[in-house]
Coordinates of C-alpha atoms in Angstrom, one line a residue:
M1 CA 74.4 -62.7 -36.9
A2 CA 76.6 -61.3 -34.2
E3 CA 75.2 -60.9 -30.7
K4 CA 72.4 -63.2 -29.5
R5 CA 69.0 -62.3 -30.8
N6 CA 66.3 -61.3 -28.3
V7 CA 63.9 -64.3 -28.1
D8 CA 61.0 -61.8 -27.6
T9 CA 61.6 -60.2 -31.0
E10 CA 60.1 -61.7 -34.1
Y11 CA 62.6 -62.1 -37.0
L12 CA 62.3 -63.1 -40.6
Q13 CA 62.6 -66.9 -41.0
R14 CA 64.3 -68.6 -43.9
N15 CA 61.2 -69.7 -45.6
E16 CA 59.7 -66.2 -45.4
A17 CA 62.9 -64.7 -46.9
M18 CA 62.5 -67.2 -49.8
R19 CA 58.9 -66.0 -50.3
V20 CA 60.2 -62.4 -50.8
Q21 CA 62.9 -63.7 -53.1
A22 CA 60.4 -65.6 -55.2
M23 CA 58.1 -62.6 -55.5
G24 CA 61.1 -60.4 -56.5
Q25 CA 62.2 -62.9 -59.2
T26 CA 58.6 -63.1 -60.6
V27 CA 58.2 -59.3 -60.8
A28 CA 61.8 -58.8 -62.2
A29 CA 61.1 -61.4 -64.9
S30 CA 57.8 -59.7 -65.8
I31 CA 59.5 -56.3 -66.1
S32 CA 62.3 -57.8 -68.2
R33 CA 59.7 -58.8 -70.9
V34 CA 59.4 -55.0 -71.7
I35 CA 62.6 -53.4 -70.3
V36 CA 65.8 -54.8 -71.9
G37 CA 69.1 -55.1 -70.1
K38 CA 68.2 -53.2 -66.9
A39 CA 68.3 -55.9 -64.3
A40 CA 70.3 -53.8 -61.8
A41 CA 67.9 -50.8 -62.1
T42 CA 64.9 -53.2 -61.7
R43 CA 66.4 -54.7 -58.6
L44 CA 66.9 -51.2 -57.1
L45 CA 63.4 -50.4 -57.9
L46 CA 62.2 -53.5 -56.1
V47 CA 64.4 -52.6 -53.1
A48 CA 62.8 -49.2 -52.9
L49 CA 59.3 -50.7 -53.2
L50 CA 59.9 -53.3 -50.5
S51 CA 61.4 -50.6 -48.3
E52 CA 58.3 -48.3 -48.8
G53 CA 60.5 -45.7 -50.5
H54 CA 60.5 -43.5 -53.5
V55 CA 62.8 -43.3 -56.5
L56 CA 64.3 -40.4 -58.5
L57 CA 65.1 -41.5 -62.0
E58 CA 67.6 -39.1 -63.4
D59 CA 68.6 -39.6 -67.0
V60 CA 68.5 -38.3 -70.5
P61 CA 65.2 -38.5 -72.5
G62 CA 64.4 -41.7 -74.4
V63 CA 66.1 -44.4 -72.3
G64 CA 62.9 -45.9 -70.8
K65 CA 62.2 -44.0 -67.6
T66 CA 58.5 -43.7 -68.1
M67 CA 58.2 -47.1 -69.6
L68 CA 59.9 -48.6 -66.6
A69 CA 57.3 -47.0 -64.3
R70 CA 54.4 -48.2 -66.5
T71 CA 55.8 -51.7 -66.7
A72 CA 56.3 -51.9 -63.0
A73 CA 52.7 -50.7 -62.3
V74 CA 51.3 -53.3 -64.7
S75 CA 53.4 -56.1 -63.3
L76 CA 52.5 -55.2 -59.7
G77 CA 48.8 -54.9 -60.5
C78 CA 48.9 -51.4 -59.1
L79 CA 46.8 -48.3 -59.8
F80 CA 49.0 -46.1 -61.9
Q81 CA 48.8 -42.4 -62.4
R82 CA 51.1 -40.1 -64.4
I83 CA 51.5 -36.4 -63.5
Q84 CA 53.2 -34.3 -66.2
F85 CA 54.9 -31.6 -64.2
T86 CA 54.8 -28.2 -65.9
P87 CA 55.4 -24.6 -64.6
D88 CA 51.6 -23.9 -64.5
L89 CA 50.8 -27.1 -62.5
L90 CA 49.1 -26.2 -59.2
P91 CA 49.3 -28.1 -55.9
S92 CA 45.6 -28.9 -56.1
D93 CA 46.2 -30.6 -59.5
V94 CA 48.4 -33.1 -57.6
T95 CA 46.6 -33.5 -54.2
G96 CA 43.0 -33.0 -55.2
V97 CA 40.4 -30.4 -54.5
S98 CA 37.0 -29.9 -52.7
V99 CA 34.2 -28.9 -55.0
F100 CA 30.6 -28.0 -54.1
D101 CA 28.1 -30.7 -54.9
Q102 CA 24.6 -29.1 -55.5
K103 CA 22.8 -32.4 -54.9
Q104 CA 24.4 -33.0 -51.5
G105 CA 24.5 -29.3 -50.7
D106 CA 28.1 -29.7 -49.4
F107 CA 31.7 -29.8 -50.5
V108 CA 32.9 -33.1 -51.8
F109 CA 36.6 -34.0 -52.0
R110 CA 37.8 -35.2 -55.4
P111 CA 41.2 -36.8 -55.0
G112 CA 44.0 -35.9 -57.3
P113 CA 46.3 -38.3 -59.2
I114 CA 48.5 -38.7 -56.1
A115 CA 45.9 -41.1 -54.8
A116 CA 47.3 -44.1 -56.5
N117 CA 49.7 -47.0 -55.8
L118 CA 52.4 -45.9 -58.2
V119 CA 52.7 -42.3 -59.2
L120 CA 54.9 -41.1 -62.0
A121 CA 56.0 -37.5 -61.4
D122 CA 57.3 -36.9 -64.9
E123 CA 59.9 -34.1 -65.2
I124 CA 59.4 -33.1 -61.6
N125 CA 61.9 -30.3 -61.8
R126 CA 59.7 -28.4 -64.3
A127 CA 57.1 -27.6 -61.7
T128 CA 57.5 -24.6 -59.3
P129 CA 58.7 -25.1 -55.8
R130 CA 55.2 -24.5 -54.5
T131 CA 53.9 -27.5 -56.5
Q132 CA 56.9 -29.6 -55.7
S133 CA 56.2 -29.1 -52.0
S134 CA 52.8 -30.7 -52.4
L135 CA 54.6 -34.0 -52.5
L136 CA 56.5 -33.6 -49.2
E137 CA 53.7 -34.8 -46.9
C138 CA 52.6 -37.5 -49.4
M139 CA 56.1 -39.0 -49.7
A140 CA 57.1 -38.7 -46.0
E141 CA 53.9 -39.8 -44.3
G142 CA 51.8 -41.5 -47.0
Q143 CA 48.9 -39.1 -46.5
V144 CA 47.5 -35.9 -48.0
T145 CA 45.9 -32.9 -46.2
V146 CA 43.4 -30.7 -48.1
D147 CA 41.2 -28.1 -46.4
G148 CA 42.4 -29.2 -43.0
I149 CA 41.4 -32.8 -43.5
T150 CA 44.1 -35.5 -43.6
R151 CA 43.4 -38.6 -45.8
P152 CA 45.6 -41.7 -46.1
L153 CA 47.0 -42.7 -49.5
P154 CA 46.5 -46.2 -50.8
K155 CA 49.0 -48.9 -50.0
P156 CA 51.5 -49.7 -51.4
F157 CA 52.4 -46.1 -52.3
M158 CA 55.4 -45.1 -54.3
V159 CA 56.4 -42.0 -56.2
L160 CA 58.7 -42.5 -59.2
A161 CA 60.0 -39.1 -60.3
T162 CA 62.0 -38.4 -63.5
Q163 CA 64.2 -35.5 -64.4
N164 CA 66.7 -34.6 -67.1
P165 CA 70.1 -33.9 -65.7
V166 CA 71.3 -32.1 -68.8
E167 CA 68.6 -29.6 -69.6
Y168 CA 68.3 -26.8 -67.0
E169 CA 66.4 -24.1 -68.9
G170 CA 62.9 -23.6 -67.5
T171 CA 63.5 -26.0 -64.5
F172 CA 63.4 -25.6 -60.8
P173 CA 66.1 -27.7 -59.0
L174 CA 64.7 -29.9 -56.3
P175 CA 65.6 -28.6 -52.8
E176 CA 67.4 -30.7 -50.2
A177 CA 64.2 -31.4 -48.3
Q178 CA 62.6 -32.9 -51.4
L179 CA 65.7 -34.9 -52.4
D180 CA 66.0 -36.3 -49.0
R181 CA 62.6 -37.9 -49.3
F182 CA 63.7 -40.0 -52.3
F183 CA 64.9 -43.3 -51.0
L184 CA 67.4 -43.7 -53.9
R185 CA 68.4 -42.1 -57.1
L186 CA 69.2 -44.2 -60.2
S187 CA 70.0 -43.9 -63.9
L188 CA 69.2 -46.3 -66.7
G189 CA 71.9 -45.3 -69.1
Y190 CA 72.0 -46.1 -72.8
P191 CA 71.6 -49.7 -73.9
D192 CA 74.6 -51.4 -75.5
F193 CA 74.5 -52.5 -79.2
A194 CA 73.0 -55.9 -78.5
E195 CA 70.4 -54.5 -76.2
E196 CA 69.3 -51.8 -78.6
M197 CA 69.0 -54.5 -81.4
E198 CA 66.8 -56.5 -79.0
V199 CA 64.6 -53.4 -78.4
L200 CA 64.1 -53.0 -82.2
S201 CA 63.2 -56.7 -82.5
R202 CA 60.7 -56.6 -79.7
L203 CA 58.9 -53.4 -80.9
R204 CA 58.8 -54.4 -84.6
E205 CA 55.2 -55.3 -84.7
S206 CA 53.7 -54.3 -81.3
H207 CA 54.8 -53.1 -77.9
P208 CA 55.4 -55.9 -75.3
I209 CA 53.6 -53.9 -72.6
D210 CA 50.3 -54.3 -74.5
S211 CA 50.3 -58.1 -73.6
L212 CA 51.7 -57.7 -70.1
A213 CA 49.6 -58.9 -67.2
A214 CA 49.8 -58.5 -63.4
C215 CA 51.9 -61.1 -61.7
V216 CA 51.2 -60.1 -58.1
R217 CA 48.5 -58.3 -56.2
P218 CA 49.0 -55.0 -54.2
E219 CA 48.0 -56.8 -51.0
K220 CA 50.8 -59.2 -51.6
I221 CA 53.3 -56.3 -51.9
V222 CA 52.1 -54.9 -48.5
E223 CA 52.6 -58.3 -47.0
M224 CA 56.1 -58.6 -48.4
Q225 CA 56.9 -55.1 -47.1
G226 CA 56.0 -56.3 -43.6
L227 CA 58.3 -59.3 -43.9
V228 CA 61.2 -57.2 -45.0
R229 CA 61.0 -55.2 -41.8
K230 CA 61.7 -58.4 -39.9
V231 CA 65.1 -59.1 -41.5
Y232 CA 67.7 -59.2 -38.9
V233 CA 70.3 -56.3 -38.7
E234 CA 73.3 -57.2 -36.6
P235 CA 74.6 -54.4 -34.4
S236 CA 77.9 -54.2 -36.1
V237 CA 76.2 -53.8 -39.5
A238 CA 74.0 -51.0 -38.1
Q239 CA 77.2 -49.3 -36.7
Y240 CA 78.8 -49.5 -40.1
I241 CA 75.7 -47.8 -41.6
V242 CA 75.9 -45.0 -39.1
R243 CA 79.7 -44.6 -39.5
L244 CA 79.3 -44.3 -43.2
V245 CA 76.6 -41.7 -42.9
H246 CA 78.5 -39.8 -40.3
A247 CA 81.5 -39.7 -42.6
T248 CA 79.6 -37.6 -45.0
R249 CA 79.0 -34.9 -42.4
G250 CA 82.7 -34.3 -41.6
H251 CA 84.2 -34.6 -45.0
R252 CA 86.1 -31.5 -46.2
D253 CA 84.5 -31.6 -49.7
I254 CA 80.9 -31.9 -48.4
Q255 CA 79.0 -28.8 -47.4
L256 CA 75.9 -30.7 -46.2
G257 CA 76.1 -34.3 -45.2
A258 CA 73.4 -37.0 -45.2
S259 CA 70.6 -36.9 -42.7
P260 CA 69.4 -39.6 -40.2
R261 CA 66.8 -40.5 -42.8
A262 CA 69.7 -41.7 -45.0
S263 CA 70.8 -44.1 -42.2
L264 CA 67.3 -45.5 -42.0
A265 CA 67.1 -45.8 -45.8
L266 CA 70.4 -47.8 -45.8
M267 CA 69.1 -50.1 -43.1
R268 CA 65.7 -50.6 -44.8
G269 CA 67.3 -51.1 -48.2
G270 CA 69.8 -53.6 -46.7
Q271 CA 66.9 -55.6 -45.3
A272 CA 65.2 -55.6 -48.7
M273 CA 68.4 -56.6 -50.5
A274 CA 68.9 -59.5 -48.1
A275 CA 65.3 -60.7 -48.5
L276 CA 65.5 -60.5 -52.3
A277 CA 68.6 -62.7 -52.0
G278 CA 66.7 -65.2 -49.8
R279 CA 68.6 -64.2 -46.7
E280 CA 67.0 -63.5 -43.3
Y281 CA 69.9 -61.2 -42.2
V282 CA 71.8 -58.2 -43.6
I283 CA 75.5 -58.3 -44.5
P284 CA 77.8 -55.4 -45.2
D285 CA 77.8 -56.0 -48.9
D286 CA 74.1 -55.2 -49.0
V287 CA 74.9 -51.8 -47.5
K288 CA 77.8 -51.2 -49.9
A289 CA 75.6 -52.0 -52.9
L290 CA 73.1 -49.3 -51.9
A291 CA 75.5 -46.6 -50.6
V292 CA 75.9 -44.7 -53.8
P293 CA 72.2 -44.7 -55.0
V294 CA 71.0 -43.9 -51.4
L295 CA 73.5 -41.3 -50.3
S296 CA 74.8 -39.5 -53.5
H297 CA 71.7 -37.3 -53.9
R298 CA 71.6 -36.5 -50.2
V299 CA 74.9 -34.7 -50.0
V300 CA 75.8 -31.2 -51.2
L301 CA 79.3 -30.7 -52.4
R302 CA 81.3 -27.6 -51.7
P303 CA 81.8 -25.3 -54.7
E304 CA 85.5 -25.8 -54.8
A305 CA 85.0 -29.6 -54.9
Q306 CA 82.7 -29.3 -57.9
L307 CA 85.3 -27.1 -59.6
R308 CA 87.8 -29.9 -59.1
G309 CA 85.5 -32.2 -61.0
I310 CA 84.5 -34.3 -57.9
S311 CA 81.1 -36.0 -58.2
S312 CA 79.0 -37.1 -55.2
E313 CA 79.0 -40.7 -56.6
N314 CA 82.8 -40.9 -56.6
L315 CA 83.0 -39.3 -53.2
I316 CA 80.6 -41.8 -51.6
Q317 CA 82.5 -44.6 -53.3
G318 CA 85.7 -43.3 -51.8
L319 CA 84.2 -43.1 -48.3
M320 CA 83.4 -46.9 -48.5
D321 CA 87.1 -47.5 -49.1
T322 CA 88.0 -45.6 -45.9
V323 CA 85.1 -46.5 -43.5
P324 CA 85.9 -50.0 -42.0
V325 CA 83.5 -52.8 -41.4
E326 CA 84.1 -54.0 -37.8
F327 CA 82.7 -57.4 -37.0
E328 CA 82.0 -58.9 -33.6
E329 CA 83.3 -62.3 -32.7
N330 CA 80.1 -64.0 -31.5
L331 CA 78.2 -64.7 -34.8
V332 CA 74.9 -66.5 -34.7
N333 CA 73.8 -68.3 -37.9

């Protein structure tokens, strides 16, 4: 699209985009065998996975947050670890610790549960800020440093954290630095009547996850992540992304706008959305579909805006209505 592509740059080809699309459809179908009526949330989860990002699941108890993480891990053939965050959890309980081995006569590192492909950080806001900060390096750089030694984490690597947006007693709100490391935030919501009836029907005798099998290998996911980075982003689409993010920094109701990491997340997410649709280029609609889940948790509203009942989701939606998409004339198919 738009200005002529550099012949020296390797771009995603149509058949490669269709490979990503096929993998996404296979995984989504597998997840739907367990999770009922959450196709949109499943798609966003796949977008984050292909973009090498992390997800914050914010919703009330009992709607399937943990089950979605478990189902995704089984479908993807990934090593899954669950960390139950509590006030007494220590950073070493997450990252691992070096213990003295009498046979070897030296300290041996024992990795913590963070050394997995998909890590469920359950009720992340119940841990102290000190323990929450143990995830910062892991999420941003895909590595963990203990006793001065840095060790890479397995690939693919994804943190799926949950928190209850209603209950605040005994919790420690995530700081902006931690929130900014989450690629997107999503909610599952309550099922409608028909969906809840389907849940009862499926779980009458046994749980569907017990018979679920992997439909893809972790190595395949890493390969698809590499293909997604080759999706073409036309300059005017990139400019739209930057204008949208910049609009959050000058808005009168926003105290702290989105960071450059948000711009990168929108671009990476747009590439993943395009590939999952079988396209080798990003369109503005890909960006618009991701703007709210990618940006809403990255902005801090002014107190007076919150008193007026303004939500970050509504504010981001309003920004999309005011920030124009400016196309260039010379489109390349």
